[in-house]
Structure formats: structure tokens, C-alpha cells
PDB file of C-alpha atoms in Angstrom:
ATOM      1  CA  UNK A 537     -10.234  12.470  55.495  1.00  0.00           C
ATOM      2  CA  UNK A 538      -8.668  10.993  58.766  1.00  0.00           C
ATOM      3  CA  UNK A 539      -8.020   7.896  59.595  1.00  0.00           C
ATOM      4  CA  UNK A 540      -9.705   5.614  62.379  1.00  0.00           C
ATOM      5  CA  UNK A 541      -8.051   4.653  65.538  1.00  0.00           C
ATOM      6  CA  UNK A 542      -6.260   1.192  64.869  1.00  0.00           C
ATOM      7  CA  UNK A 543      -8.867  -1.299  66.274  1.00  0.00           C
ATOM      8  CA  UNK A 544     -11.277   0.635  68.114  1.00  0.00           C
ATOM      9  CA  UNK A 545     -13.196   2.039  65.027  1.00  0.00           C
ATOM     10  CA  UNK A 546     -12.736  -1.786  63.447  1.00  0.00           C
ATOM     11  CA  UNK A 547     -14.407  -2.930  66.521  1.00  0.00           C
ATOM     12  CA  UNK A 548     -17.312   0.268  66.117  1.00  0.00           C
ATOM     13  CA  UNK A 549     -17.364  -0.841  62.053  1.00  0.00           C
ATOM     14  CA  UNK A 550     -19.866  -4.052  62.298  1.00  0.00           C
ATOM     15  CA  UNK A 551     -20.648  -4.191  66.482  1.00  0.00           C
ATOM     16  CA  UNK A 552     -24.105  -3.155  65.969  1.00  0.00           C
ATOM     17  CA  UNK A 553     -24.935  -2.320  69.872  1.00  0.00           C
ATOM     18  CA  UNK A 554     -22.785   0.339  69.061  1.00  0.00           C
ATOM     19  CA  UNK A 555     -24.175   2.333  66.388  1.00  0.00           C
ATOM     20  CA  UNK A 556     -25.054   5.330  68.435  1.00  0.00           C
ATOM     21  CA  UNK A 557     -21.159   6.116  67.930  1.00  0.00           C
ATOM     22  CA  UNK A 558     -20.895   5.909  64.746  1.00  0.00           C
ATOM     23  CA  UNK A 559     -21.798   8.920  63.843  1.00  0.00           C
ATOM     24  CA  UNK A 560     -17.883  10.847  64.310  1.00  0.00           C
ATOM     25  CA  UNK A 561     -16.381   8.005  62.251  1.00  0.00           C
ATOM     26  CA  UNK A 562     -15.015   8.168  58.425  1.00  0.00           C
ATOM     27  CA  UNK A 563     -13.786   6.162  56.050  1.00  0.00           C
ATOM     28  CA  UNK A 564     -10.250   5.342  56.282  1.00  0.00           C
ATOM     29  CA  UNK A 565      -8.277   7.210  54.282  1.00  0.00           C
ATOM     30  CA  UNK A 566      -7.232   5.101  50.464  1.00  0.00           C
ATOM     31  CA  UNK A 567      -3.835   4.106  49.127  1.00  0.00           C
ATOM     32  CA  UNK A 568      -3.874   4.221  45.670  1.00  0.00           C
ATOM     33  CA  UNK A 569      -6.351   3.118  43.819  1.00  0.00           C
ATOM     34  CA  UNK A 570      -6.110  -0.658  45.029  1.00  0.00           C
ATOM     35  CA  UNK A 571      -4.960  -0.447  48.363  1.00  0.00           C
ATOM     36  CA  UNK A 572      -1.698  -1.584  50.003  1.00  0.00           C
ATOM     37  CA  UNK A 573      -0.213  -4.308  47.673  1.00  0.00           C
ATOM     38  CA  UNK A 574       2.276  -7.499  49.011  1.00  0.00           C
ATOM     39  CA  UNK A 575       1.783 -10.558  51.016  1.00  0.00           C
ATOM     40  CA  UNK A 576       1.350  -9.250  55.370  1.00  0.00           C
ATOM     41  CA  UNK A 577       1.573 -12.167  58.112  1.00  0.00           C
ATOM     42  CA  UNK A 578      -1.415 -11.894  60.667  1.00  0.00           C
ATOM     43  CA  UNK A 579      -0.645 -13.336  64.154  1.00  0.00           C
ATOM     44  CA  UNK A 580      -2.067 -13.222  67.782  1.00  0.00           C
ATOM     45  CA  UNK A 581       1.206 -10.336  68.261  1.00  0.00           C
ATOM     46  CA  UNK A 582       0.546  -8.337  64.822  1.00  0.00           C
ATOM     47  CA  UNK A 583      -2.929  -8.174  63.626  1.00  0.00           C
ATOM     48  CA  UNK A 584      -2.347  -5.584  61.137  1.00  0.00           C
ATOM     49  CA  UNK A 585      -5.981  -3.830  62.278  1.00  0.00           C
ATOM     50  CA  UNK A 586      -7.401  -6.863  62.450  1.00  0.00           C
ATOM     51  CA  UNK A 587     -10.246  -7.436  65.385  1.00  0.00           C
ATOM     52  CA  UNK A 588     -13.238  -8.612  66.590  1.00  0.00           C
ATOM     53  CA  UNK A 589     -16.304  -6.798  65.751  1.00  0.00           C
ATOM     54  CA  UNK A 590     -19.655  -8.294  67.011  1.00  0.00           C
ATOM     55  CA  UNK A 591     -18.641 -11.358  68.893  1.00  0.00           C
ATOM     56  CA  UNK A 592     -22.121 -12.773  70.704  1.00  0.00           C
ATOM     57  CA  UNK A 593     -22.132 -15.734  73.216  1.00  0.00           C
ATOM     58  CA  UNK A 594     -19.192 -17.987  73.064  1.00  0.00           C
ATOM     59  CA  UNK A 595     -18.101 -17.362  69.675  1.00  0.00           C
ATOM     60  CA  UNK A 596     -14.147 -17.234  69.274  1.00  0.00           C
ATOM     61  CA  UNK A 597     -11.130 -17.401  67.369  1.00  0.00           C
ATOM     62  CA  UNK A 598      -8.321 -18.491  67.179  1.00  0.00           C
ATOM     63  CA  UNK A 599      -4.588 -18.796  65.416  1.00  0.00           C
ATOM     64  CA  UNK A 600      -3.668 -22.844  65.085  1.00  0.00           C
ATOM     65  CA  UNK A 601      -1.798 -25.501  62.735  1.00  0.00           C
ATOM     66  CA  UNK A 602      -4.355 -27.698  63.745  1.00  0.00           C
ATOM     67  CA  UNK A 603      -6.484 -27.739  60.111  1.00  0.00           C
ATOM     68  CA  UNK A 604      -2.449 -26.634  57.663  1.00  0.00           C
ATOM     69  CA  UNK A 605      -3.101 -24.366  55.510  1.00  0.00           C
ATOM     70  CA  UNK A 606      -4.168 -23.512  51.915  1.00  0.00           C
ATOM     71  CA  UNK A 607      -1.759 -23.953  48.773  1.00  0.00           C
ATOM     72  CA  UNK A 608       1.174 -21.383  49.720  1.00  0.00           C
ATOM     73  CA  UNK A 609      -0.710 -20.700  52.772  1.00  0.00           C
ATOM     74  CA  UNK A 610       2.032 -20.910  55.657  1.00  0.00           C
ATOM     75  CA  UNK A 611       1.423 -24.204  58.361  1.00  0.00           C
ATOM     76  CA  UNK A 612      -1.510 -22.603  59.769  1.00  0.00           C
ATOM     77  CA  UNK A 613      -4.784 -20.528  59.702  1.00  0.00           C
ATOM     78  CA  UNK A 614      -7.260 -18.995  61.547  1.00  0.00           C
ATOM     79  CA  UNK A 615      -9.985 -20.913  63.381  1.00  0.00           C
ATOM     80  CA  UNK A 616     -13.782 -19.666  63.914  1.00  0.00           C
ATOM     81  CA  UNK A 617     -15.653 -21.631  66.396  1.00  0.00           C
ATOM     82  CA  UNK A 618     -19.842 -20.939  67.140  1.00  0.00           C
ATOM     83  CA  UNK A 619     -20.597 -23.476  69.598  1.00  0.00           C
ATOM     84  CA  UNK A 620     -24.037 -22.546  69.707  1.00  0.00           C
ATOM     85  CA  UNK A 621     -27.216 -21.346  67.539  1.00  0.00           C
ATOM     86  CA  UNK A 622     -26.619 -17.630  68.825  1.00  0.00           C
ATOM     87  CA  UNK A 623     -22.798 -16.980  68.969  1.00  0.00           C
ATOM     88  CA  UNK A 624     -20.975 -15.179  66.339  1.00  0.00           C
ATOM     89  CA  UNK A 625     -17.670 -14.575  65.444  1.00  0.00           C
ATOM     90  CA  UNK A 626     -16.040 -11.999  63.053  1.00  0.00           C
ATOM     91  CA  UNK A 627     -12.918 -10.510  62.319  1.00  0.00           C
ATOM     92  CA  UNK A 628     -12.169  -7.716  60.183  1.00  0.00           C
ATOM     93  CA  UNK A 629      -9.625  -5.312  59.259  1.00  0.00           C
ATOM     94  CA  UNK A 630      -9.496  -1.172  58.228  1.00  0.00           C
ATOM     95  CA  UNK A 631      -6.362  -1.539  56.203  1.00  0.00           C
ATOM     96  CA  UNK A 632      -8.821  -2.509  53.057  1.00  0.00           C
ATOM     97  CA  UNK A 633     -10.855   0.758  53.373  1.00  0.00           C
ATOM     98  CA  UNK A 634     -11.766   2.326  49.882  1.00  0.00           C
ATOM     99  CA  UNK A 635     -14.000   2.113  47.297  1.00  0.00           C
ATOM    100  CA  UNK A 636     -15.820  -0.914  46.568  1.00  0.00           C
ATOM    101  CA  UNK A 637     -14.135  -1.560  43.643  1.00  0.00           C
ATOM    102  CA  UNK A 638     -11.437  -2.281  45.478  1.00  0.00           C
ATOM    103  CA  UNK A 639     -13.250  -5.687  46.028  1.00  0.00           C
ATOM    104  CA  UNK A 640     -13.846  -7.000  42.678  1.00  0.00           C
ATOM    105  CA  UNK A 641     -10.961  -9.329  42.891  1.00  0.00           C
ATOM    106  CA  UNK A 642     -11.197 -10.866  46.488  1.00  0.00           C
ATOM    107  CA  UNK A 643     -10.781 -13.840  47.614  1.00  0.00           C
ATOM    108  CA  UNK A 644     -10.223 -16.221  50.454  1.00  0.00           C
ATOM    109  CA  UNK A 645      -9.710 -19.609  51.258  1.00  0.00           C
ATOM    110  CA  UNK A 646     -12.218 -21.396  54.217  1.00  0.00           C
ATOM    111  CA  UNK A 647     -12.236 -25.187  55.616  1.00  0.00           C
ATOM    112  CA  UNK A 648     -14.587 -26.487  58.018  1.00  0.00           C
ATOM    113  CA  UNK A 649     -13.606 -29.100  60.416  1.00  0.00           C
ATOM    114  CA  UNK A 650     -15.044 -32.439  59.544  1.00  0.00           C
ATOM    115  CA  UNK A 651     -16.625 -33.420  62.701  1.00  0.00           C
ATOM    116  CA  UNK A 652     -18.847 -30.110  62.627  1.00  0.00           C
ATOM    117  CA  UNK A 653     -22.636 -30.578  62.386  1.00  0.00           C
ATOM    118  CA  UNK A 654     -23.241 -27.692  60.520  1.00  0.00           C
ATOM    119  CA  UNK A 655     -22.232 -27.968  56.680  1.00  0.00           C
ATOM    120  CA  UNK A 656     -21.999 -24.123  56.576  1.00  0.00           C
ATOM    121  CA  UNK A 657     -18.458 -22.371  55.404  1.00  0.00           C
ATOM    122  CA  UNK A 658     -17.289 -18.896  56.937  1.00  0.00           C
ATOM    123  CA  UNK A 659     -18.861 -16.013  55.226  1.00  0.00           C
ATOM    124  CA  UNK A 660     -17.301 -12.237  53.941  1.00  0.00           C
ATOM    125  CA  UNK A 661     -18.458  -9.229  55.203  1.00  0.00           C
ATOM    126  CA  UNK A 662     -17.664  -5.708  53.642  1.00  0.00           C
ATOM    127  CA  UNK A 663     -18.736  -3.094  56.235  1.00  0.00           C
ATOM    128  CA  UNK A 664     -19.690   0.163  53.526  1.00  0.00           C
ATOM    129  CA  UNK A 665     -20.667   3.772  54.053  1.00  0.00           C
ATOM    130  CA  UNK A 666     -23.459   4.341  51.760  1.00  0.00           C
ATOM    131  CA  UNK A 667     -22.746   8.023  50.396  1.00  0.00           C
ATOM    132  CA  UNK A 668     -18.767   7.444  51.191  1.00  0.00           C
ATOM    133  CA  UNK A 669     -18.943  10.611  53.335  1.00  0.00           C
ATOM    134  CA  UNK A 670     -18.599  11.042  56.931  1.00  0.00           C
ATOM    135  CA  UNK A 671     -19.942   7.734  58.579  1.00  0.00           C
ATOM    136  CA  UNK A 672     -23.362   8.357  60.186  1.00  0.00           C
ATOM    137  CA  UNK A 673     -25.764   5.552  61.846  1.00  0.00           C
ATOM    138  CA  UNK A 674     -28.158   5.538  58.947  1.00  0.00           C
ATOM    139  CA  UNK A 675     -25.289   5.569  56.557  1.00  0.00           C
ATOM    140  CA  UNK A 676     -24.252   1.973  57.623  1.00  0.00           C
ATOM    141  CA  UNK A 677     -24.655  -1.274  54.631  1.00  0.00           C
ATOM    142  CA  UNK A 678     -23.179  -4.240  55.337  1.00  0.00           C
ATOM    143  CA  UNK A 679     -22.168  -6.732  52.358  1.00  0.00           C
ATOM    144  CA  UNK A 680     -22.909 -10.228  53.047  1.00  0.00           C
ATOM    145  CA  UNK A 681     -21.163 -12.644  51.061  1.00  0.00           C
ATOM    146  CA  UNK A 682     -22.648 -16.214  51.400  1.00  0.00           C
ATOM    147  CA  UNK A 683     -19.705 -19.790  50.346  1.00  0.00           C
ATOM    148  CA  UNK A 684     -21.072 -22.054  48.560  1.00  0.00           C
ATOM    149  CA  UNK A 685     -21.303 -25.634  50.732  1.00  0.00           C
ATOM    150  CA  UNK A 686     -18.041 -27.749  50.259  1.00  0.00           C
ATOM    151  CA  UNK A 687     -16.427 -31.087  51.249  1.00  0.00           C
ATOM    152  CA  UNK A 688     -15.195 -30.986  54.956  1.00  0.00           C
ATOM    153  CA  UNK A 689     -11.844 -31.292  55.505  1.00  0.00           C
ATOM    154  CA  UNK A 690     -10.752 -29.563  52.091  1.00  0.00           C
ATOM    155  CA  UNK A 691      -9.870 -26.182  51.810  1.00  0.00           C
ATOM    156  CA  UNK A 692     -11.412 -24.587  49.276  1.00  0.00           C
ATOM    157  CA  UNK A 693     -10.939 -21.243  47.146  1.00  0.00           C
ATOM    158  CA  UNK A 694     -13.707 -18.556  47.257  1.00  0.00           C
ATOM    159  CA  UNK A 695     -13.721 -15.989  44.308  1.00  0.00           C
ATOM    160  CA  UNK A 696     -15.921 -13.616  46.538  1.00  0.00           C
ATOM    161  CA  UNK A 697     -15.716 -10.382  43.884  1.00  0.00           C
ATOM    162  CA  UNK A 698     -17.240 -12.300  41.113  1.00  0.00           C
ATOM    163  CA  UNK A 699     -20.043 -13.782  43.601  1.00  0.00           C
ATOM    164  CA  UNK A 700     -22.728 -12.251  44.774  1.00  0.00           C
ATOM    165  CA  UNK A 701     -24.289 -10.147  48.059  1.00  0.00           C
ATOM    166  CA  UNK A 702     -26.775  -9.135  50.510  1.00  0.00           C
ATOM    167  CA  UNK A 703     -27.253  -5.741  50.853  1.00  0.00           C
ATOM    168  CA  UNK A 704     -28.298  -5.239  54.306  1.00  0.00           C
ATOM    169  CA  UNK A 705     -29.212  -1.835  55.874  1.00  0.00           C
ATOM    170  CA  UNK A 706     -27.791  -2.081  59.673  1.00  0.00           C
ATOM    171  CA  UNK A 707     -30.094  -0.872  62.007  1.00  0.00           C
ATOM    172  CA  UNK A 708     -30.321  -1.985  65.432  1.00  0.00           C
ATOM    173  CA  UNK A 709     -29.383  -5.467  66.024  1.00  0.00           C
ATOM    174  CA  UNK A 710     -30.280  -6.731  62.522  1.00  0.00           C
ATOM    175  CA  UNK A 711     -27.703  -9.554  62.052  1.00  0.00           C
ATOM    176  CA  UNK A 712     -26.988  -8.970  58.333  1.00  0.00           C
ATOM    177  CA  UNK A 713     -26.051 -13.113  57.667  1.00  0.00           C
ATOM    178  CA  UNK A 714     -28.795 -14.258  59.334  1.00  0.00           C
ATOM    179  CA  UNK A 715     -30.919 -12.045  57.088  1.00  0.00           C
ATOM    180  CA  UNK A 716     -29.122 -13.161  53.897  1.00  0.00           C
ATOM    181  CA  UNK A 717     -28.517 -17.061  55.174  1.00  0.00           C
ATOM    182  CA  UNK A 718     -32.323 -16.199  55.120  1.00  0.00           C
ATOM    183  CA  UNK A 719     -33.132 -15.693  52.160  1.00  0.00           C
ATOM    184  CA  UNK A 720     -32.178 -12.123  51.680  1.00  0.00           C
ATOM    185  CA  UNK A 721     -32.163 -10.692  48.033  1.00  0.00           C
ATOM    186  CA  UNK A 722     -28.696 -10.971  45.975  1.00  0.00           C
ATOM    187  CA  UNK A 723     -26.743  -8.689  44.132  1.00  0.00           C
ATOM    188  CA  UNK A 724     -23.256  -8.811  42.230  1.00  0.00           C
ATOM    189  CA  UNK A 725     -20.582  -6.436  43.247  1.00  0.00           C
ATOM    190  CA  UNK A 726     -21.011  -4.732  39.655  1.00  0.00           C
ATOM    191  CA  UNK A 727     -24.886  -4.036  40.207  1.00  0.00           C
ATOM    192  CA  UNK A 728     -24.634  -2.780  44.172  1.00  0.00           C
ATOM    193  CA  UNK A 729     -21.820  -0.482  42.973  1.00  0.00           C
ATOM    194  CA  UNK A 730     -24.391   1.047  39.841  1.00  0.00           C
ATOM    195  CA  UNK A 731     -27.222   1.419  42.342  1.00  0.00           C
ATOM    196  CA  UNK A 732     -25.002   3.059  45.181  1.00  0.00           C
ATOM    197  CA  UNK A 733     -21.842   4.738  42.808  1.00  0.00           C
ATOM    198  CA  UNK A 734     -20.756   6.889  46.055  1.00  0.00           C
ATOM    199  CA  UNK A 735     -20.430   3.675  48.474  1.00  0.00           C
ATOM    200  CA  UNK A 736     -16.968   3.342  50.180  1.00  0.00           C
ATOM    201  CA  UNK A 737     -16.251   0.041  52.135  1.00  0.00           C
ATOM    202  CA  UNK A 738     -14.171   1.274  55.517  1.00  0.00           C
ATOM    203  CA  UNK A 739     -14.089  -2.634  56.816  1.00  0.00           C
ATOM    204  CA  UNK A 740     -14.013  -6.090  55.460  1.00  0.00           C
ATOM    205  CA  UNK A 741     -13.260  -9.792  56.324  1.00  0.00           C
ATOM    206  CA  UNK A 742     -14.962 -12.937  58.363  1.00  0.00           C
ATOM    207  CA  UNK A 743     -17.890 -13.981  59.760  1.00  0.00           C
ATOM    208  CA  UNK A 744     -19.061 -16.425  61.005  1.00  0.00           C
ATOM    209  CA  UNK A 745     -22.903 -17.566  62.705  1.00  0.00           C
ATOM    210  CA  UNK A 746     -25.341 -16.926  64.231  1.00  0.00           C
ATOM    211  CA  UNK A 747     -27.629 -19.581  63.121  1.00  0.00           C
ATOM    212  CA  UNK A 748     -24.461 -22.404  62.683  1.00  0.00           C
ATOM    213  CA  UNK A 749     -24.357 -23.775  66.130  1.00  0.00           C
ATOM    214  CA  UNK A 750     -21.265 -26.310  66.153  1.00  0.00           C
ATOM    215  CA  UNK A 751     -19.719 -24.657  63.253  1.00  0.00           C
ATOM    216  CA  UNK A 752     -16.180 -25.138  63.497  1.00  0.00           C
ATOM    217  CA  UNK A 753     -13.988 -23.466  60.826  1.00  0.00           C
ATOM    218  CA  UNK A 754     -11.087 -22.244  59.176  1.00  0.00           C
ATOM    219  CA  UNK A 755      -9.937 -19.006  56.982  1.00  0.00           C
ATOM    220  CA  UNK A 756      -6.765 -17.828  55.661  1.00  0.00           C
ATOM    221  CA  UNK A 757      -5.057 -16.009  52.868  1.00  0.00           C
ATOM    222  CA  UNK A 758      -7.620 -13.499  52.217  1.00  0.00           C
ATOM    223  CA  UNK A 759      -6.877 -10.953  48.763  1.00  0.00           C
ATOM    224  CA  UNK A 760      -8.320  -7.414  48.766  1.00  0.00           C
ATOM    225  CA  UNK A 761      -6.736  -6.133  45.811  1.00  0.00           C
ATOM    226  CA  UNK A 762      -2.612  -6.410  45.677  1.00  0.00           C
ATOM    227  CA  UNK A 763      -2.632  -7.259  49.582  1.00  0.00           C
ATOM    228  CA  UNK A 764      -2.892 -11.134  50.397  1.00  0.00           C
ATOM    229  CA  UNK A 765      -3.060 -11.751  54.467  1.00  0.00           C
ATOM    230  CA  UNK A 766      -1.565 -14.770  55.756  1.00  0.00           C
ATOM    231  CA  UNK A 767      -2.965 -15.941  58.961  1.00  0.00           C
ATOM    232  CA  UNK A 768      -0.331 -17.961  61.103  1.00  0.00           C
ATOM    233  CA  UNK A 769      -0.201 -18.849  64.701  1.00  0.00           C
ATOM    234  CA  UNK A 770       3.424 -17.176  65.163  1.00  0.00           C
TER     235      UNK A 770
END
């Protein structure tokens, strides 16, 4: 298998107006049977595949000391801002491509900023190829990975691979979090992985909105197997 362009197939993984063009990519191509292992520093100059994927209205991002950072997390992190009902923000990186057991032991840290009106927390997002082949429109799932609520102002630990997630088929412009914010049915990692044994993710990491207008958060050190990313403003 090939790999994807650095950041234009990340952009192509979860930016749902372009689907039509999804049908040349595949999966990026695995590194052992975990992934790259060590700790990688993410700033605005090396985003390590990092980008924006479906970024609607005035949704943004951006690298500040302005919240600290986690436990061994650096002096800063990376802030999501949805001003609005209908922005969104994500960010997402290749470099975690494989298959989804890979994820079982992820994890991220997420803040929100105590003067948001919205008590929501960023979410995780694992972009997956259903039959792990070459990536075709109709091939596209997206895991949705829904924080519990927590105290503003505190960062606070997810264990994402022993949570749970939407399993969203993404067709069109479905947005897969508002569908699982929703309601949308829930599955562990373990059950999705039974049902679907040849699905490879090729994309994982933030989101955040739409439906948390004035949602201002915070994300950092996020663990996909033995790789832990550090986001720091320089």
C-alpha cells in the first residue's frame, strides 16, 4: 500500500464535501503492529500530519499557554474555539493509520475554558475504511467518541479505548457528532472491531461542534499506541 500525501489526504480523510475524491485514497501504510512509539512535539511550524479536516463557519484553532497544560504536558496546548451553533473544528493526523486495534489504549487530555456556555468537552474522531482496502466513498465510517461532562477549568484524562462509539456511515454532509451528541447508538472498540474485523482507521484525533456554540476548549497529549503528541505553541 502507498502512503497519502502529508496533509492533503488528512484534509480529504473527514472533509465530507469532499467525498467524491475519495475514491484513489488508501490507508496509510502501518509501522509495526502499534504504530510509531515515543513522545513527538506538535507546533504551528511541525504538525507532524496534523490538519484541519472539516472546519465550518468560524471554527478555529489554535497553539497557546493561555489554559498550561496537563500533568507532564509542556506549558501549553491546543485551543478549539466554535463560536457559533454551526462551526466546527477538527484536527487530525495520518501518522496513527492502522488497524483499529491500534486504538484500544488511547487517550487524551481536554479542558474547557470556564467562561464557556456550553458544558461540552472536545470529542475523538477515528476516520476508518470499512473493508481496510482501497478507500472508496461508500467505504467511509467515522468513530465518534463522546467525553464525559467535567469541571471547567480542570484538565481532565480521557481513557477513549476503553469508552465507547458511534459508528457513523459518512455520506454526504452527515456530521457524524451531531448524530452521536444525538443520540446515536454506542458501541465499544472491542464490539465495532467483531462486527467489522477488516476495518483499518487511516485518521484520528479532535473535534469539536457543531451544535456547541461558545465552546471554548483545550486538548493535548493525545496516546495512539507507543506515540504520545505534545501540543505546544513553539
Amino acid at each position: 500500500m502507498r502512503r497519502r500525501r502529508r496533509n492533503g489526504a488528512v484534509a480529504a480523510a473527514l472533509a465530507v464535501a469532499a467525498l467524491v475524491g475519495l475514491a484513489s485514497l488508501q490507508p496509510a501504510l502501518a509501522i509495526g503492529p502499534f504504530g510509531p512509539s515515543g513522545r513527538v512535539t506538535v507546533t504551528p511550524a511541525a504538525s507532524n500530519q496534523f490538519a484541519g479536516t472539516l472546519d465550518e463557519g468560524s471554527g478555529s484553532r489554535v497553539f497557546t499557554a493561555r489554559h498550561g497544560a496537563p500533568p507532564n504536558g509542556g506549558t501549553g496546548a491546543l485551543e478549539l474555539g466554535t463560536p457559533a451553533d454551526g462551526d466546527k473544528t477538527q484536527y487530525i493526523t495520518d501518522e496513527v493509520a492502522g488497524p483499529l486495534s491500534r486504538f484500544t489504549d488511547t487517550s487524551y487530555w481536554a479542558l474547557r475554558d470556564p467562561a464557556s456556555p456550553s458544558d461540552a468537552m472536545p470529542s475523538f474522531a477515528i476516520a476508518a475504511d470499512v473493508n481496510g482496502g482501497t478507500l472508496e466513498p461508500r467505504d467511509l465510517y467515522v468513530l465518534t467518541y463522546l467525553p464525559d461532562r467535567a469541571p471547567a477549568g480542570t484538565w481532565t484524562r480521557y481513557d477513549v479505548g476503553a469508552g465507547t462509539f458511534c459508528l457513523t456511515r459518512q455520506i454526504g454532509r452527515v456530521d457524524a457528532y451531531r448524530e452521536c451528541r444525538d443520540g446515536g447508538e454506542q458501541h465499544t472498540l472491542e464490539q465495532i472491531m467483531a462486527a467489522y474485523p477488516q476495518m483499518t482507521g487511516y485518521a484520528a484525533g479532535f473535534n469539536q461542534g457543531g451544535g456547541d456554540g461558545g465552546l471554548v476548549g483545550a486538548v493535548d497529549l493525545m496516546q495512539v499506541g507507543g506515540r504520545t503528541y505534545d501540543f505546544e505553541p513553539a
